mmCIF file of C-alpha atoms in Angstrom:
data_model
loop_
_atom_site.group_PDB
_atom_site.id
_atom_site.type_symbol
_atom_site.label_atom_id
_atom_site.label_comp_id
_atom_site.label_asym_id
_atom_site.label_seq_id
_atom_site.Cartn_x
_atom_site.Cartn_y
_atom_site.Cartn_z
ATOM 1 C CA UNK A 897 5.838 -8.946 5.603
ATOM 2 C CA UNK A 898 2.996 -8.619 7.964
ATOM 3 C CA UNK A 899 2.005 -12.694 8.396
ATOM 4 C CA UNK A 900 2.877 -12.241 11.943
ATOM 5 C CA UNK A 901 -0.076 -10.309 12.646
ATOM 6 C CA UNK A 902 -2.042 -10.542 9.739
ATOM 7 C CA UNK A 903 -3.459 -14.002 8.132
ATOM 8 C CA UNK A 904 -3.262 -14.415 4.433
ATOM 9 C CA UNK A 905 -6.636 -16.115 4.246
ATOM 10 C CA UNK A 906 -8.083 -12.787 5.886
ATOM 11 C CA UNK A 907 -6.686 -10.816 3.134
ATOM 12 C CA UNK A 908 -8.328 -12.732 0.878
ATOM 13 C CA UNK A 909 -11.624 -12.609 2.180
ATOM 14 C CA UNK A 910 -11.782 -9.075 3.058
ATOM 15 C CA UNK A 911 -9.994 -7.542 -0.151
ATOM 16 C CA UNK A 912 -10.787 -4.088 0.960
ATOM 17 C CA UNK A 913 -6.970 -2.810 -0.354
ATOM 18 C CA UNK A 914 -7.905 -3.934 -4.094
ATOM 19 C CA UNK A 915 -10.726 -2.124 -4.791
ATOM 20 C CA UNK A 916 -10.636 1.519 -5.103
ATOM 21 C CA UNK A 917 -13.383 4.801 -5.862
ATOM 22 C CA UNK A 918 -13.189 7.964 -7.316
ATOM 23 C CA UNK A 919 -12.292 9.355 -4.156
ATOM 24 C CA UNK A 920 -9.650 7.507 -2.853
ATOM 25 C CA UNK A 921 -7.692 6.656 -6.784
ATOM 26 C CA UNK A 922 -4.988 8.601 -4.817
ATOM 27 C CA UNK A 923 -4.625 5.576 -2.840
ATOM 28 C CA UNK A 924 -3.674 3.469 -5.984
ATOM 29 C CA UNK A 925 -0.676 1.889 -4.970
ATOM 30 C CA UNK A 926 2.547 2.915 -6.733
ATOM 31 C CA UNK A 927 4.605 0.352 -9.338
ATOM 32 C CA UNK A 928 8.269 1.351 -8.371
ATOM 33 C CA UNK A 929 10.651 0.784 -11.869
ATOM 34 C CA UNK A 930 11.716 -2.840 -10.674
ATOM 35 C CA UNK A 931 8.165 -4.038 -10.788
ATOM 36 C CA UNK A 932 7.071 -1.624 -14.060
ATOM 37 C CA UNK A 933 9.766 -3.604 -16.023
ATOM 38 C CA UNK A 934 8.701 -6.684 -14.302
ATOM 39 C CA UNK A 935 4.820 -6.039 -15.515
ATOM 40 C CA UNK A 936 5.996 -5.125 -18.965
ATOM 41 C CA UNK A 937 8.049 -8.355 -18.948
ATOM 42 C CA UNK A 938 5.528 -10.902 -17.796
ATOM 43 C CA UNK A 939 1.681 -8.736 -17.908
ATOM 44 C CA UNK A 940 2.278 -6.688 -21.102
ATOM 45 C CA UNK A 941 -1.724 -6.409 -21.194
ATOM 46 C CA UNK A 942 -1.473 -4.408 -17.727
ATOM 47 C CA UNK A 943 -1.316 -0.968 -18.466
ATOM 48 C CA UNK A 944 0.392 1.850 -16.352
ATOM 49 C CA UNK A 945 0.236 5.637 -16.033
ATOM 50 C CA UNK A 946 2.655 7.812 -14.621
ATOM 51 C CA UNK A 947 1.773 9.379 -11.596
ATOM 52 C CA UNK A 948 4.866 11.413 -10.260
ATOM 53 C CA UNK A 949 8.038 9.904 -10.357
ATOM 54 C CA UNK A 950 6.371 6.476 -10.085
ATOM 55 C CA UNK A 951 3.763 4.790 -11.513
ATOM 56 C CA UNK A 952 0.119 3.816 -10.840
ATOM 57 C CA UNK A 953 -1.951 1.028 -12.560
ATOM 58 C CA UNK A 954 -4.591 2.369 -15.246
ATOM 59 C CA UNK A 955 -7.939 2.512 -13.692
ATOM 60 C CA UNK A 956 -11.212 3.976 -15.440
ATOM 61 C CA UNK A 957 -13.360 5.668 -12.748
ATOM 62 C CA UNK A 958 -17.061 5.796 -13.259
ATOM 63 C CA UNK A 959 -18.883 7.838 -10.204
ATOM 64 C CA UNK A 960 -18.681 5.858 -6.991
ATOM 65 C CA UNK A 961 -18.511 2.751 -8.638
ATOM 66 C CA UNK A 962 -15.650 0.424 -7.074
ATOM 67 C CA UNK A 963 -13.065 -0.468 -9.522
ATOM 68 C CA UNK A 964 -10.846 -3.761 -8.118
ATOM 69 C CA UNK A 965 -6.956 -3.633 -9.080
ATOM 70 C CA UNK A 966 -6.468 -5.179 -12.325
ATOM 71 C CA UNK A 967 -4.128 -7.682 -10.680
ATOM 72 C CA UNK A 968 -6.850 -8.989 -8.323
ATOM 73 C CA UNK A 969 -7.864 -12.790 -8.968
ATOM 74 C CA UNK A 970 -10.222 -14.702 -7.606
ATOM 75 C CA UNK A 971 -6.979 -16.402 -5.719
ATOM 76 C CA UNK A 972 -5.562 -12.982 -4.557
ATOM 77 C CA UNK A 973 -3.091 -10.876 -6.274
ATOM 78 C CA UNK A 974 -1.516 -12.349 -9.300
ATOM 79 C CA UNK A 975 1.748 -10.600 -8.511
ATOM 80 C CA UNK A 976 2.415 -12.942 -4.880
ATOM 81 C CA UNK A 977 5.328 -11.513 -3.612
ATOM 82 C CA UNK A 978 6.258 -9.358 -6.200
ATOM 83 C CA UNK A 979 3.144 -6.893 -5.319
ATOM 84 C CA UNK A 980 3.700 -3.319 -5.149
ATOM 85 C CA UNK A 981 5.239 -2.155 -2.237
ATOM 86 C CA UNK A 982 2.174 -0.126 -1.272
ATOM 87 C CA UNK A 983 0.523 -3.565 -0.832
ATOM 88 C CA UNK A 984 2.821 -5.645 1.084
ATOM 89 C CA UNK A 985 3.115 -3.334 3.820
ATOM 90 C CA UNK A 986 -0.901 -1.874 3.937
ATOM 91 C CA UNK A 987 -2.274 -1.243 6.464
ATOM 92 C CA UNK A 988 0.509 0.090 7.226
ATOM 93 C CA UNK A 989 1.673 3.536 5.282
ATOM 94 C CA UNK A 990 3.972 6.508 5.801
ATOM 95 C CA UNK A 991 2.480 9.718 5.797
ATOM 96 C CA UNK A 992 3.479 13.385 5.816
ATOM 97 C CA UNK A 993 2.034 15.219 9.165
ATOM 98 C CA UNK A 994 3.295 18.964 9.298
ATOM 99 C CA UNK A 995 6.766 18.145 7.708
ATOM 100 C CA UNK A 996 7.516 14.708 10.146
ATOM 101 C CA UNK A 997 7.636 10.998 8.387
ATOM 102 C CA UNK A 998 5.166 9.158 10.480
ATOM 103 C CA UNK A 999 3.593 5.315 10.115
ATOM 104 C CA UNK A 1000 0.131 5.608 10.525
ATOM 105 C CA UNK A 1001 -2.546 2.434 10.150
ATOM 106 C CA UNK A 1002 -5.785 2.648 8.112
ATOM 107 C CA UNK A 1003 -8.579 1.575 10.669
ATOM 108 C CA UNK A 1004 -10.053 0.018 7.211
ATOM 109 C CA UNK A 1005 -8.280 -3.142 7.563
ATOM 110 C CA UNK A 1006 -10.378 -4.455 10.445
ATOM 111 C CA UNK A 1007 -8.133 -7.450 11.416
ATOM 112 C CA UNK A 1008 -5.091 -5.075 11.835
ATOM 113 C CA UNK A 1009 -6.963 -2.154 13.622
ATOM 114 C CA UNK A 1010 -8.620 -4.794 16.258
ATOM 115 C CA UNK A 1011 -5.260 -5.407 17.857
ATOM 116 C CA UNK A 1012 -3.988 -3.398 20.560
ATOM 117 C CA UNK A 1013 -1.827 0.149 19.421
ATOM 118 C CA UNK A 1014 0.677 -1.778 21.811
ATOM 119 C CA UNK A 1015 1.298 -4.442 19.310
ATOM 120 C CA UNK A 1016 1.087 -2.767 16.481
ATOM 121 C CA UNK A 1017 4.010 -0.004 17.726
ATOM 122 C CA UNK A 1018 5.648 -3.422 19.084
ATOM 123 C CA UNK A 1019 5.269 -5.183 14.948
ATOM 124 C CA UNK A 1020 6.306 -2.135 13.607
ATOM 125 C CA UNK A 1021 9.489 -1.419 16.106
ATOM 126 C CA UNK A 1022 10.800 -4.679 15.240
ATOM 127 C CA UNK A 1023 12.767 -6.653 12.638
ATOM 128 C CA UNK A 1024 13.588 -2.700 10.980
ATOM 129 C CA UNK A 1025 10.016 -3.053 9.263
ATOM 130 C CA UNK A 1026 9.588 0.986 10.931
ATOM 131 C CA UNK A 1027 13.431 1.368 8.926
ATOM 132 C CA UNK A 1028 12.657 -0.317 5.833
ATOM 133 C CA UNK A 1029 9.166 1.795 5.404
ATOM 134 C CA UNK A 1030 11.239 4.974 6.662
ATOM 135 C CA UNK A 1031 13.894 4.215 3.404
ATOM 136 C CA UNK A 1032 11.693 3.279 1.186
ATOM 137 C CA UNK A 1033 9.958 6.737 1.358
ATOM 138 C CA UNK A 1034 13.325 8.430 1.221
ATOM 139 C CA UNK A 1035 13.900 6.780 -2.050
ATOM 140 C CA UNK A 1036 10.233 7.127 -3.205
ATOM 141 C CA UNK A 1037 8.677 10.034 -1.494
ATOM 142 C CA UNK A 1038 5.387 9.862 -3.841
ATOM 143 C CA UNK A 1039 4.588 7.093 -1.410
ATOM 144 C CA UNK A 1040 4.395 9.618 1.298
ATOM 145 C CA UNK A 1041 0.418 10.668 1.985
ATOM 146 C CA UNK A 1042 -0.512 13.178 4.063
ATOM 147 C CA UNK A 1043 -1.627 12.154 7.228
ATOM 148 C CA UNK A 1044 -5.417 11.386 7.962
ATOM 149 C CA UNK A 1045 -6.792 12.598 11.107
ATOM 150 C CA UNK A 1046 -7.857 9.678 13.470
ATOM 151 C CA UNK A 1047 -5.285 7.557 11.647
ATOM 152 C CA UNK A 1048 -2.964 6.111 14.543
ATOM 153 C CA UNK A 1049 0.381 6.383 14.480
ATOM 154 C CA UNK A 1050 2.775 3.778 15.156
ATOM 155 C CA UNK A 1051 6.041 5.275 14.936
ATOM 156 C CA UNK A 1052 7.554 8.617 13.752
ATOM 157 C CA UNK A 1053 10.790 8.871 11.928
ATOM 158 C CA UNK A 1054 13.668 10.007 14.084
#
């Protein structure tokens, strides 16, 4: 989804996205039902705990120690395409700011937060990506995080 401004060989050298504290296990992406039965199908070894209406991939927290998503390889994610929705649109995310749907970007992802706002409101406004993330939350509104201050925002849901 975001190859146009986003290289797949930075992904995979950065990783930030996989690996995940103590404080910020709220940021474990979500396993929507399609890709639960999918997992249970295919990675029966990959365990899952539900979080909400959704799901979130079991992760044992010790302290500040960083704990990488069980699906990380050395190759990237073993899921390709099939990656949790969370993932294929980060660092991108919709969050909740005093009741409004907006699309905020985490200035973690370094690549994505060194282009211009301009471009990123311009990726997001186009091909119905802002739509898409906009639906998905309606159908799945545990993907909905409240909003970060500093985060900037990219669009806001009409």
């Amino acid at each position: 989804m975001l190859k146009k401004i986003l290289e797949p060989a930075s992904c995979g050298k950065c990783r930030i996205c996989c690996g995940f504290d103590e404080s910020d296990k709220w940021e474990i992406p979500l396993v929507f039902e399609e890709l639960r039965g999918y997992l249970a199908e295919n990675h029966p070894d990959i365990k899952l705990i539900e979080r909400g209406g959704e799901y979130v991939f079991d992760m044992k927290f010790n302290g500040d120690e960083v704990i990488f998503c069980p699906m990380l390889t050395e190759n990237g994610c073993k899921l390709g395409d099939k990656k949790p929705f969370d993932c294929r649109i980060w660092p991108f995310r919709v969050n909740d700011l005093d009741g409004k749907r907006v699309i905020t970007v985490s200035p973690v992802c370094d690549t994505v937060s060194a282009l211009p706002l301009s471009a990123l409101c311009d990726f997001v406004s186009k091909d119905g990506f802002a739509k898409l993330l906009f639906d998905t939350a309606k159908t799945h509104p545990d993907m909905v995080k409240p909003y970060i201050s500093g985060y900037p925002i990219v669009a806001v849901e009409e």
